[in-house]
C-alpha cells in the first residue's frame, strides 16, 4: 500500500515496534535431511512467537526478483523498492559508508581495459584485486578539478566510487559504460540542461584519469554508471509517525536506514552487543530495526551449519527483547540467501509478526514450509508489513467512516 | 481488478447472485476456548455452503487498514475503495439517510468551543448530547442565505450535517477545522476558482452561526470539514450488467447502495423480514445485497455471545435463500469487528462463495482459521470478489481470443 494512503491514517501512540532482520534468512533444503537452515535450526523462542503470532512468506521486491540489500530492506521498511529507487552510485556510497551530503553526485566506477583504439576490451580489467584497486585509487585521488571537490574510494576488486561535491550538480547523466566489448566508452552527457556543467566536470575527470592510468595494465581506464544524488524521501517519522533507530554494524545497512531518516545507534560487533544497544535506548524510540548480518555471510559462503548457528544465536538473545515487552515484534530477512546457492535469491522470506492483537493462524514453528500456511499469506509484498505492524500497534485510524 | 477491465467482458444472463453481508463478521478468539465468534457459532448451513463452495479471507481496503462501513462495502461491491473515494460530508449524509441531490455540497460539522479570542478550546464542545445537538440544529435551521438552500441535520453527539443546495456549487473547499487546539478556525476558501462562490456562501453561513450560538456554552461555534458532492460512478448495471437491489435497514448501507445505483427495497427490522423481502422481489433483480447489521453492533458493544447469536440467527434463515436456488451465493462481512476489541479492525474477513461451478477446496467449516486454507486465498483484495461472482454466474466473456 502506498505511503501516501497510509500517512494520513497515522495517529500518535506510545506503542513500540521492533523489526529483527536476519540478513538473507530464507534458504533451501540441504540434501541430507531436506531441511532449510531455518528449519534445521533449534529455535524455541522463534517457534513460540510463531505459534502465538501470525506468519507468512514475503516477497521483498517482486515475483522471481532477487533483491540487493538496499531494495530488500526498503520493502520491509514500508518503501516500495520499485517506486523508491536508489541510484547505483548512491548505493555504492552507502555500501562503503561514504557520508553523502545533499547535492553530492555519486557514480559507480569500474576499472577497465581499453585497446589502442580506445575500445573496451574488458569491462572489469580482469577483475583486479582490491589491493590493486586501492593503489590505483591513490593515484586518482590526486586529480583536482576547479569548481568541484572530487572523491574516489575503493569498493572491491574492479569497483570504485566517484563522488563530486559542489554547487548545482545533477545526477541526470548517461552512463559512460557502453556495456559492450569492442565499443568506445560514451562521452559524459547530461540528460537535461541543468546537467551540462556536471557532464563537463566528469569529462575533465576522465581526461585526467586517461593520463594518470595510461601506463597501467590491465586497468588503463574507467567506466562510470549510475550517476545519482541522495534521494529525498519521507522519513519514517513523516510517513509512519515512528521515531526510528537502526542497530546495525555494517555500512550498507546504516546507509539505507539513514535514507529513511532513522537514527543510527552505536553498537558492538556481536548479536549480543546489538541487543544490549536495544536495551540501552529502549525508552528513546518508537521503532527499532535490529540487523543480523552473519546469516547472509554464511549463506554466501555456502556454509549451511554456520548459518544455522547464527539463527540459533539470534534465537537465544530473543528473551531479552521479550523482556522489554514491545507491542509488535517482526522477524524476517531482507531476502533469501540459500547456502546451497551461495548467493542472494528470489525465494520468498519467512516472516513472523507477534502482538496481542494477532489473529492466530495454525503455524507453530518458524520455518519456510510452516510459514506457507500462515495468516499473513504467501508471497505477499514486503511493503504490506509496515501497515500491518502499525495496525497491530494501534497506530492507524479507520479509513473512511 | 479495475472495473474498466471487467466491464467489456460482461455478457447478459438470467443468473442470480446474492451477497449476504454480516456487518463486522470477522473476529478474534476469546480466551476461554480460543474460538472467534464465527468459530464458536453453530452454523450448519454456512458450514455446508463452505464445504461445497470455495472460501478465503478478504482484505476490504488494504493491509493493516481498518475500513469504515462505506469503503468496506464498496470493496465487496467491486469498487476499489482507494479509487472510489467518498467525501466525509457525503458519508455523513448517507449515514443519516439524507437524500443528496446531484450538485448538493455536503460537509461534516462539529459543534465546538471557542475562547474569547476565537481560538478552538474543544473541537467537540465536550461531546454534547445528541439531544442538545438537536436543540442547536433547530436554531441553525433558521439560517437563510440568499441564493442557496441550507440544510442542517443532527448526526450524533457533537456531529451534524450541513448541505448547501443551489446552482454551480463546488465541494472543492478547504476544511475550516484547524484540527488543533489553540488555533482559530480557518476562513472558508475555495481550492479552485469555481469554488469561490460556494466559499462565500459558507462564510455567510458561519457568520450567522456565530451570532446564533453566541450565548451557548460549551457549543458556541461550529467547524466544517469534508466538503464534497455525490460522486458519479458507473452503476452496478453499467459496470457489471447487474440489475441490483439492496435489502438493508440502516441509512448508511442504503446510502452506499444508492451510490452504486442499487434499488433500495423496503424491508422490516429483523433478519427474518429481510429474507421475506428477498423472497418477495426474487424475480425482479439479478443481484441482491442483504445486510445484517447486528453482528457489528454486538461486536462494537464487546458482546461476544450476542454476536454469536446473530450469526446463528442468520444461519437459520439461510435455507430460505437456498430454496430460491440462486446461481451464486456469497457470504462475508464489510470488515472485522472483534468483540474483544469493541471496534472495527483490520483483520481480514471470512468469505464463502457457493455455486455449481466452484472448484471445491478443503474447507468444510465457515470460520477464520478454516478459511485460511481456502481456495479464494488469504488476505486477497475484496474487489476480486465481484468478478469471481460474475464468472461463477456465467456472466463474463473470455478475455482475448
Tab-separated table of C-alpha atoms in Angstrom, chain B residues 12-401:
chain	number	residue	atom	x	y	z
B	12	UNK	CA	-26.232	-10.881	-20.377
B	13	UNK	CA	-27.577	-13.774	-18.363
B	14	UNK	CA	-30.603	-14.712	-16.337
B	15	UNK	CA	-28.442	-15.953	-13.492
B	16	UNK	CA	-28.825	-14.567	-9.997
B	17	UNK	CA	-26.220	-13.574	-7.422
B	18	UNK	CA	-26.890	-12.993	-3.727
B	19	UNK	CA	-24.417	-11.259	-1.430
B	20	UNK	CA	-25.103	-11.644	2.272
B	21	UNK	CA	-23.070	-9.178	4.328
B	22	UNK	CA	-22.868	-9.804	8.050
B	23	UNK	CA	-21.545	-6.458	9.203
B	24	UNK	CA	-18.253	-6.708	11.109
B	25	UNK	CA	-18.277	-10.516	10.646
B	26	UNK	CA	-14.573	-11.186	11.307
B	27	UNK	CA	-13.461	-11.628	14.899
B	28	UNK	CA	-10.680	-12.568	17.274
B	29	UNK	CA	-10.550	-15.532	19.655
B	30	UNK	CA	-11.909	-15.216	23.181
B	31	UNK	CA	-9.732	-16.549	25.969
B	32	UNK	CA	-11.983	-19.337	27.273
B	33	UNK	CA	-11.858	-21.629	24.216
B	34	UNK	CA	-9.666	-19.703	21.757
B	35	UNK	CA	-12.589	-19.501	19.303
B	36	UNK	CA	-13.713	-16.447	17.340
B	37	UNK	CA	-17.403	-15.526	17.241
B	38	UNK	CA	-17.874	-17.238	13.875
B	39	UNK	CA	-15.920	-20.298	15.011
B	40	UNK	CA	-17.958	-20.526	18.214
B	41	UNK	CA	-21.308	-20.147	16.430
B	42	UNK	CA	-23.320	-23.233	15.476
B	43	UNK	CA	-23.763	-22.702	11.721
B	44	UNK	CA	-24.734	-25.937	9.970
B	45	UNK	CA	-25.977	-24.145	6.843
B	46	UNK	CA	-22.950	-21.901	6.429
B	47	UNK	CA	-20.677	-24.882	7.043
B	48	UNK	CA	-22.482	-26.878	4.339
B	49	UNK	CA	-22.088	-23.976	1.902
B	50	UNK	CA	-18.413	-23.633	2.845
B	51	UNK	CA	-17.861	-27.335	2.231
B	52	UNK	CA	-19.486	-27.319	-1.211
B	53	UNK	CA	-18.121	-23.917	-2.143
B	54	UNK	CA	-14.851	-22.053	-2.045
B	55	UNK	CA	-13.606	-19.973	0.879
B	56	UNK	CA	-10.974	-17.418	1.810
B	57	UNK	CA	-10.205	-14.260	3.764
B	58	UNK	CA	-10.573	-10.863	2.094
B	59	UNK	CA	-8.970	-7.556	2.895
B	60	UNK	CA	-11.560	-4.821	2.319
B	61	UNK	CA	-9.190	-1.890	1.675
B	62	UNK	CA	-5.539	-2.767	2.210
B	63	UNK	CA	-3.046	-4.342	4.602
B	64	UNK	CA	-3.490	-3.151	8.180
B	65	UNK	CA	-6.253	-0.788	7.106
B	66	UNK	CA	-9.379	-0.683	9.245
B	67	UNK	CA	-12.315	0.068	6.945
B	68	UNK	CA	-15.195	2.351	7.708
B	69	UNK	CA	-18.565	0.969	6.602
B	70	UNK	CA	-18.525	2.905	3.323
B	71	UNK	CA	-15.154	1.697	1.987
B	72	UNK	CA	-15.789	-1.778	3.471
B	73	UNK	CA	-18.921	-2.159	1.356
B	74	UNK	CA	-17.552	-0.564	-1.803
B	75	UNK	CA	-14.795	-3.180	-1.952
B	76	UNK	CA	-17.156	-6.150	-1.861
B	77	UNK	CA	-19.443	-4.387	-4.370
B	78	UNK	CA	-16.444	-4.398	-6.764
B	79	UNK	CA	-15.438	-0.728	-6.387
B	80	UNK	CA	-11.848	-0.287	-5.162
B	81	UNK	CA	-12.280	1.981	-2.137
B	82	UNK	CA	-8.892	3.618	-2.722
B	83	UNK	CA	-10.036	4.718	-6.185
B	84	UNK	CA	-13.731	5.278	-5.420
B	85	UNK	CA	-13.440	7.805	-2.625
B	86	UNK	CA	-16.415	9.243	-0.789
B	87	UNK	CA	-16.058	12.613	0.940
B	88	UNK	CA	-16.723	12.883	4.667
B	89	UNK	CA	-19.681	15.177	4.036
B	90	UNK	CA	-21.308	12.743	1.621
B	91	UNK	CA	-20.689	9.850	4.034
B	92	UNK	CA	-22.376	11.833	6.823
B	93	UNK	CA	-25.366	12.438	4.519
B	94	UNK	CA	-25.537	8.747	3.633
B	95	UNK	CA	-25.260	7.813	7.291
B	96	UNK	CA	-28.421	9.661	8.288
B	97	UNK	CA	-30.325	8.909	5.106
B	98	UNK	CA	-30.280	12.478	3.804
B	99	UNK	CA	-31.370	12.394	0.173
B	100	UNK	CA	-28.428	14.120	-1.541
B	101	UNK	CA	-29.297	15.563	-4.950
B	102	UNK	CA	-26.803	15.922	-7.789
B	103	UNK	CA	-24.945	19.190	-7.231
B	104	UNK	CA	-25.561	19.335	-3.467
B	105	UNK	CA	-22.491	20.115	-1.387
B	106	UNK	CA	-22.322	18.278	1.942
B	107	UNK	CA	-19.969	18.876	4.878
B	108	UNK	CA	-19.436	17.183	8.234
B	109	UNK	CA	-19.905	19.670	11.051
B	110	UNK	CA	-18.709	19.580	14.662
B	111	UNK	CA	-20.118	21.791	17.373
B	112	UNK	CA	-17.049	23.210	19.116
B	113	UNK	CA	-15.980	25.627	21.834
B	114	UNK	CA	-14.038	28.816	21.046
B	115	UNK	CA	-12.415	31.055	23.653
B	116	UNK	CA	-12.796	34.837	23.804
B	117	UNK	CA	-10.090	35.331	21.179
B	118	UNK	CA	-11.836	32.929	18.826
B	119	UNK	CA	-9.335	30.095	19.243
B	120	UNK	CA	-10.544	26.484	19.480
B	121	UNK	CA	-10.646	25.215	23.068
B	122	UNK	CA	-12.544	21.995	22.400
B	123	UNK	CA	-13.092	20.625	18.875
B	124	UNK	CA	-16.093	18.601	20.108
B	125	UNK	CA	-17.694	21.009	22.593
B	126	UNK	CA	-17.326	18.431	25.355
B	127	UNK	CA	-19.127	15.842	23.193
B	128	UNK	CA	-22.547	17.362	23.838
B	129	UNK	CA	-25.520	15.004	23.914
B	130	UNK	CA	-27.498	14.169	20.800
B	131	UNK	CA	-30.497	15.916	22.394
B	132	UNK	CA	-28.528	19.140	22.850
B	133	UNK	CA	-27.328	18.778	19.257
B	134	UNK	CA	-30.958	18.555	18.058
B	135	UNK	CA	-31.806	21.681	20.028
B	136	UNK	CA	-28.901	23.606	18.478
B	137	UNK	CA	-29.693	22.326	14.983
B	138	UNK	CA	-33.225	23.730	15.388
B	139	UNK	CA	-31.586	27.153	15.838
B	140	UNK	CA	-29.278	26.695	12.852
B	141	UNK	CA	-32.145	25.567	10.641
B	142	UNK	CA	-33.449	29.139	10.811
B	143	UNK	CA	-30.422	30.483	8.972
B	144	UNK	CA	-31.180	31.618	5.439
B	145	UNK	CA	-28.728	32.677	2.769
B	146	UNK	CA	-29.871	34.354	-0.446
B	147	UNK	CA	-29.018	32.157	-3.442
B	148	UNK	CA	-28.785	28.745	-1.753
B	149	UNK	CA	-30.912	26.400	0.279
B	150	UNK	CA	-29.345	25.392	3.592
B	151	UNK	CA	-29.961	22.071	5.381
B	152	UNK	CA	-28.684	21.334	8.873
B	153	UNK	CA	-29.232	17.867	10.353
B	154	UNK	CA	-28.179	16.225	13.590
B	155	UNK	CA	-25.884	13.216	13.222
B	156	UNK	CA	-24.875	12.226	16.772
B	157	UNK	CA	-23.372	13.892	19.849
B	158	UNK	CA	-21.318	16.868	18.582
B	159	UNK	CA	-21.641	15.882	14.902
B	160	UNK	CA	-24.034	17.342	12.354
B	161	UNK	CA	-24.510	17.526	8.603
B	162	UNK	CA	-24.543	20.721	6.545
B	163	UNK	CA	-25.870	20.623	2.981
B	164	UNK	CA	-25.970	23.535	0.547
B	165	UNK	CA	-28.253	23.201	-2.475
B	166	UNK	CA	-28.079	25.618	-5.396
B	167	UNK	CA	-26.550	26.262	-8.791
B	168	UNK	CA	-22.860	25.866	-9.639
B	169	UNK	CA	-21.757	24.809	-6.178
B	170	UNK	CA	-18.434	23.049	-5.642
B	171	UNK	CA	-17.110	20.772	-2.912
B	172	UNK	CA	-13.528	21.815	-3.604
B	173	UNK	CA	-13.085	23.762	-0.343
B	174	UNK	CA	-10.585	23.601	2.497
B	175	UNK	CA	-11.791	22.435	5.921
B	176	UNK	CA	-12.469	25.199	8.438
B	177	UNK	CA	-11.489	22.765	11.213
B	178	UNK	CA	-7.876	23.588	12.166
B	179	UNK	CA	-7.575	20.110	13.781
B	180	UNK	CA	-5.658	21.661	16.655
B	181	UNK	CA	-6.474	23.262	19.983
B	182	UNK	CA	-5.410	26.902	20.370
B	183	UNK	CA	-5.838	27.763	16.692
B	184	UNK	CA	-8.646	29.787	15.149
B	185	UNK	CA	-10.918	28.075	12.631
B	186	UNK	CA	-9.831	28.671	9.043
B	187	UNK	CA	-11.846	31.007	6.838
B	188	UNK	CA	-13.750	29.121	4.121
B	189	UNK	CA	-11.689	29.092	0.954
B	190	UNK	CA	-12.133	27.512	-2.464
B	191	UNK	CA	-9.345	25.340	-3.851
B	192	UNK	CA	-10.338	26.277	-7.419
B	193	UNK	CA	-11.933	29.336	-8.985
B	194	UNK	CA	-15.313	27.559	-9.412
B	195	UNK	CA	-15.429	27.108	-5.645
B	196	UNK	CA	-15.185	30.814	-4.768
B	197	UNK	CA	-18.945	31.400	-4.692
B	198	UNK	CA	-19.511	28.289	-2.544
B	199	UNK	CA	-16.839	29.513	-0.111
B	200	UNK	CA	-18.680	32.841	0.092
B	201	UNK	CA	-21.952	31.040	0.927
B	202	UNK	CA	-20.206	29.050	3.654
B	203	UNK	CA	-18.725	32.268	5.088
B	204	UNK	CA	-22.186	33.802	5.295
B	205	UNK	CA	-23.465	30.663	6.992
B	206	UNK	CA	-20.667	30.711	9.566
B	207	UNK	CA	-21.164	34.396	10.310
B	208	UNK	CA	-24.783	33.734	11.175
B	209	UNK	CA	-23.872	30.651	13.193
B	210	UNK	CA	-21.518	32.768	15.276
B	211	UNK	CA	-24.365	35.118	16.160
B	212	UNK	CA	-26.945	32.380	16.736
B	213	UNK	CA	-24.664	30.367	19.064
B	214	UNK	CA	-23.001	33.355	20.777
B	215	UNK	CA	-24.721	32.777	24.123
B	216	UNK	CA	-24.476	28.977	24.019
B	217	UNK	CA	-21.997	27.072	26.122
B	218	UNK	CA	-19.960	24.935	25.522
B	219	UNK	CA	-21.115	24.732	21.869
B	220	UNK	CA	-20.585	28.341	20.793
B	221	UNK	CA	-19.368	27.679	17.228
B	222	UNK	CA	-19.024	25.001	14.528
B	223	UNK	CA	-16.153	23.513	12.498
B	224	UNK	CA	-16.723	22.143	8.987
B	225	UNK	CA	-14.801	19.538	7.031
B	226	UNK	CA	-15.006	17.126	4.140
B	227	UNK	CA	-16.928	19.378	1.723
B	228	UNK	CA	-17.992	17.055	-1.055
B	229	UNK	CA	-20.583	16.278	-3.692
B	230	UNK	CA	-22.195	12.972	-4.523
B	231	UNK	CA	-19.754	11.128	-6.772
B	232	UNK	CA	-20.763	9.958	-10.249
B	233	UNK	CA	-19.696	6.380	-10.609
B	234	UNK	CA	-20.705	3.627	-13.008
B	235	UNK	CA	-23.740	1.857	-11.565
B	236	UNK	CA	-23.741	-1.897	-10.894
B	237	UNK	CA	-25.825	-2.125	-14.087
B	238	UNK	CA	-23.246	-0.165	-16.110
B	239	UNK	CA	-20.197	-1.823	-14.582
B	240	UNK	CA	-21.321	-5.422	-14.195
B	241	UNK	CA	-24.633	-5.691	-16.091
B	242	UNK	CA	-26.474	-6.415	-12.855
B	243	UNK	CA	-29.909	-5.055	-12.057
B	244	UNK	CA	-29.285	-4.739	-8.346
B	245	UNK	CA	-31.258	-4.324	-5.164
B	246	UNK	CA	-30.287	-3.620	-1.574
B	247	UNK	CA	-32.075	-5.094	1.420
B	248	UNK	CA	-30.779	-3.060	4.337
B	249	UNK	CA	-32.386	-1.312	7.241
B	250	UNK	CA	-29.841	1.318	8.186
B	251	UNK	CA	-29.313	4.631	6.365
B	252	UNK	CA	-25.561	4.239	5.816
B	253	UNK	CA	-25.967	0.985	3.886
B	254	UNK	CA	-28.900	2.233	1.855
B	255	UNK	CA	-26.800	5.287	1.039
B	256	UNK	CA	-23.743	3.337	-0.148
B	257	UNK	CA	-26.037	1.081	-2.201
B	258	UNK	CA	-27.557	4.148	-3.859
B	259	UNK	CA	-24.075	5.391	-4.793
B	260	UNK	CA	-23.610	2.279	-6.948
B	261	UNK	CA	-27.103	2.545	-8.411
B	262	UNK	CA	-28.912	-0.199	-6.491
B	263	UNK	CA	-32.640	-0.021	-5.889
B	264	UNK	CA	-33.442	0.138	-2.178
B	265	UNK	CA	-36.143	-2.342	-1.205
B	266	UNK	CA	-38.404	-1.579	1.718
B	267	UNK	CA	-37.909	-4.084	4.484
B	268	UNK	CA	-38.644	-4.708	8.146
B	269	UNK	CA	-36.312	-4.604	11.108
B	270	UNK	CA	-35.432	-8.270	11.576
B	271	UNK	CA	-33.238	-10.658	9.622
B	272	UNK	CA	-36.401	-12.675	9.048
B	273	UNK	CA	-38.047	-9.613	7.478
B	274	UNK	CA	-35.051	-9.156	5.197
B	275	UNK	CA	-35.277	-12.706	3.869
B	276	UNK	CA	-39.012	-12.164	3.321
B	277	UNK	CA	-38.178	-9.083	1.261
B	278	UNK	CA	-35.689	-11.145	-0.722
B	279	UNK	CA	-38.340	-13.777	-1.496
B	280	UNK	CA	-40.876	-11.140	-2.443
B	281	UNK	CA	-38.632	-9.432	-5.029
B	282	UNK	CA	-36.815	-12.547	-6.235
B	283	UNK	CA	-37.953	-12.298	-9.840
B	284	UNK	CA	-37.158	-8.605	-10.249
B	285	UNK	CA	-33.367	-8.429	-9.910
B	286	UNK	CA	-30.089	-10.094	-10.946
B	287	UNK	CA	-28.196	-9.161	-7.803
B	288	UNK	CA	-29.299	-8.846	-4.200
B	289	UNK	CA	-27.301	-7.375	-1.356
B	290	UNK	CA	-28.703	-8.379	2.022
B	291	UNK	CA	-27.265	-6.610	5.035
B	292	UNK	CA	-27.204	-7.958	8.611
B	293	UNK	CA	-26.329	-5.085	10.921
B	294	UNK	CA	-26.422	-6.587	14.368
B	295	UNK	CA	-23.241	-8.653	14.152
B	296	UNK	CA	-21.376	-5.345	14.091
B	297	UNK	CA	-23.406	-3.696	16.855
B	298	UNK	CA	-22.764	-6.692	19.120
B	299	UNK	CA	-19.041	-6.587	18.288
B	300	UNK	CA	-18.870	-2.858	18.999
B	301	UNK	CA	-20.566	-3.491	22.357
B	302	UNK	CA	-17.996	-6.173	23.153
B	303	UNK	CA	-20.829	-8.715	23.420
B	304	UNK	CA	-19.272	-11.934	22.113
B	305	UNK	CA	-22.320	-14.090	22.845
B	306	UNK	CA	-24.747	-11.724	21.159
B	307	UNK	CA	-22.578	-11.614	18.054
B	308	UNK	CA	-22.555	-15.430	18.049
B	309	UNK	CA	-26.327	-15.489	18.314
B	310	UNK	CA	-26.830	-13.018	15.420
B	311	UNK	CA	-24.590	-15.223	13.264
B	312	UNK	CA	-26.662	-18.254	14.283
B	313	UNK	CA	-29.894	-16.401	13.547
B	314	UNK	CA	-28.637	-15.580	10.060
B	315	UNK	CA	-27.606	-19.202	9.560
B	316	UNK	CA	-31.125	-20.354	10.427
B	317	UNK	CA	-32.623	-18.158	7.711
B	318	UNK	CA	-30.291	-19.464	5.010
B	319	UNK	CA	-32.482	-22.388	3.875
B	320	UNK	CA	-34.975	-19.799	2.627
B	321	UNK	CA	-32.251	-18.394	0.388
B	322	UNK	CA	-31.217	-21.878	-0.768
B	323	UNK	CA	-34.832	-22.622	-1.703
B	324	UNK	CA	-34.706	-19.743	-4.172
B	325	UNK	CA	-31.854	-21.579	-5.887
B	326	UNK	CA	-29.533	-18.652	-6.703
B	327	UNK	CA	-26.647	-19.308	-9.085
B	328	UNK	CA	-24.089	-17.717	-6.789
B	329	UNK	CA	-24.198	-17.055	-3.052
B	330	UNK	CA	-21.525	-15.015	-1.322
B	331	UNK	CA	-21.367	-14.581	2.437
B	332	UNK	CA	-18.859	-12.211	4.023
B	333	UNK	CA	-18.528	-9.022	6.086
B	334	UNK	CA	-17.553	-5.451	5.238
B	335	UNK	CA	-14.785	-5.594	7.872
B	336	UNK	CA	-13.974	-7.346	11.140
B	337	UNK	CA	-15.402	-6.132	14.459
B	338	UNK	CA	-13.843	-8.400	17.096
B	339	UNK	CA	-15.842	-8.310	20.310
B	340	UNK	CA	-12.586	-8.311	22.253
B	341	UNK	CA	-11.629	-5.008	20.576
B	342	UNK	CA	-15.111	-3.412	20.660
B	343	UNK	CA	-14.264	-1.711	17.355
B	344	UNK	CA	-13.782	-2.192	13.634
B	345	UNK	CA	-10.432	-3.773	12.874
B	346	UNK	CA	-8.033	-4.502	10.028
B	347	UNK	CA	-8.205	-8.293	10.308
B	348	UNK	CA	-9.184	-9.986	7.048
B	349	UNK	CA	-12.789	-11.127	6.706
B	350	UNK	CA	-14.018	-14.686	6.055
B	351	UNK	CA	-15.770	-15.217	2.707
B	352	UNK	CA	-17.579	-18.106	1.140
B	353	UNK	CA	-18.663	-18.313	-2.463
B	354	UNK	CA	-21.019	-21.091	-3.411
B	355	UNK	CA	-22.101	-22.107	-6.902
B	356	UNK	CA	-22.395	-25.232	-9.027
B	357	UNK	CA	-19.207	-24.215	-10.819
B	358	UNK	CA	-16.970	-23.859	-7.751
B	359	UNK	CA	-13.785	-25.854	-7.666
B	360	UNK	CA	-14.070	-27.061	-4.090
B	361	UNK	CA	-11.241	-26.588	-1.654
B	362	UNK	CA	-10.648	-28.464	1.588
B	363	UNK	CA	-12.562	-26.051	3.803
B	364	UNK	CA	-15.564	-27.695	5.431
B	365	UNK	CA	-16.413	-25.101	8.057
B	366	UNK	CA	-17.028	-21.352	7.875
B	367	UNK	CA	-14.549	-19.768	10.281
B	368	UNK	CA	-11.455	-17.591	10.279
B	369	UNK	CA	-8.865	-20.330	10.693
B	370	UNK	CA	-10.671	-22.735	8.362
B	371	UNK	CA	-10.854	-20.061	5.640
B	372	UNK	CA	-7.066	-19.555	5.870
B	373	UNK	CA	-6.547	-22.559	3.626
B	374	UNK	CA	-9.431	-21.782	1.292
B	375	UNK	CA	-9.236	-21.672	-2.474
B	376	UNK	CA	-10.007	-17.973	-2.714
B	377	UNK	CA	-6.789	-17.225	-0.891
B	378	UNK	CA	-5.839	-15.319	2.183
B	379	UNK	CA	-5.705	-11.557	2.558
B	380	UNK	CA	-6.892	-11.137	-1.038
B	381	UNK	CA	-8.399	-7.833	-2.198
B	382	UNK	CA	-12.151	-7.551	-1.625
B	383	UNK	CA	-12.596	-6.145	-5.153
B	384	UNK	CA	-11.654	-9.568	-6.537
B	385	UNK	CA	-14.981	-10.925	-5.282
B	386	UNK	CA	-17.317	-9.327	-7.800
B	387	UNK	CA	-15.504	-10.620	-10.927
B	388	UNK	CA	-15.376	-14.078	-9.299
B	389	UNK	CA	-19.117	-13.939	-8.612
B	390	UNK	CA	-19.797	-12.839	-12.203
B	391	UNK	CA	-17.654	-15.670	-13.546
B	392	UNK	CA	-19.407	-18.313	-11.437
B	393	UNK	CA	-22.720	-16.834	-12.615
B	394	UNK	CA	-21.549	-17.232	-16.247
B	395	UNK	CA	-21.747	-13.527	-16.806
B	396	UNK	CA	-18.231	-12.904	-18.172
B	397	UNK	CA	-16.891	-13.476	-21.688
B	398	UNK	CA	-13.461	-14.847	-22.417
B	399	UNK	CA	-10.647	-12.269	-22.283
B	400	UNK	CA	-8.902	-12.267	-25.637
B	401	UNK	CA	-9.312	-14.916	-28.308
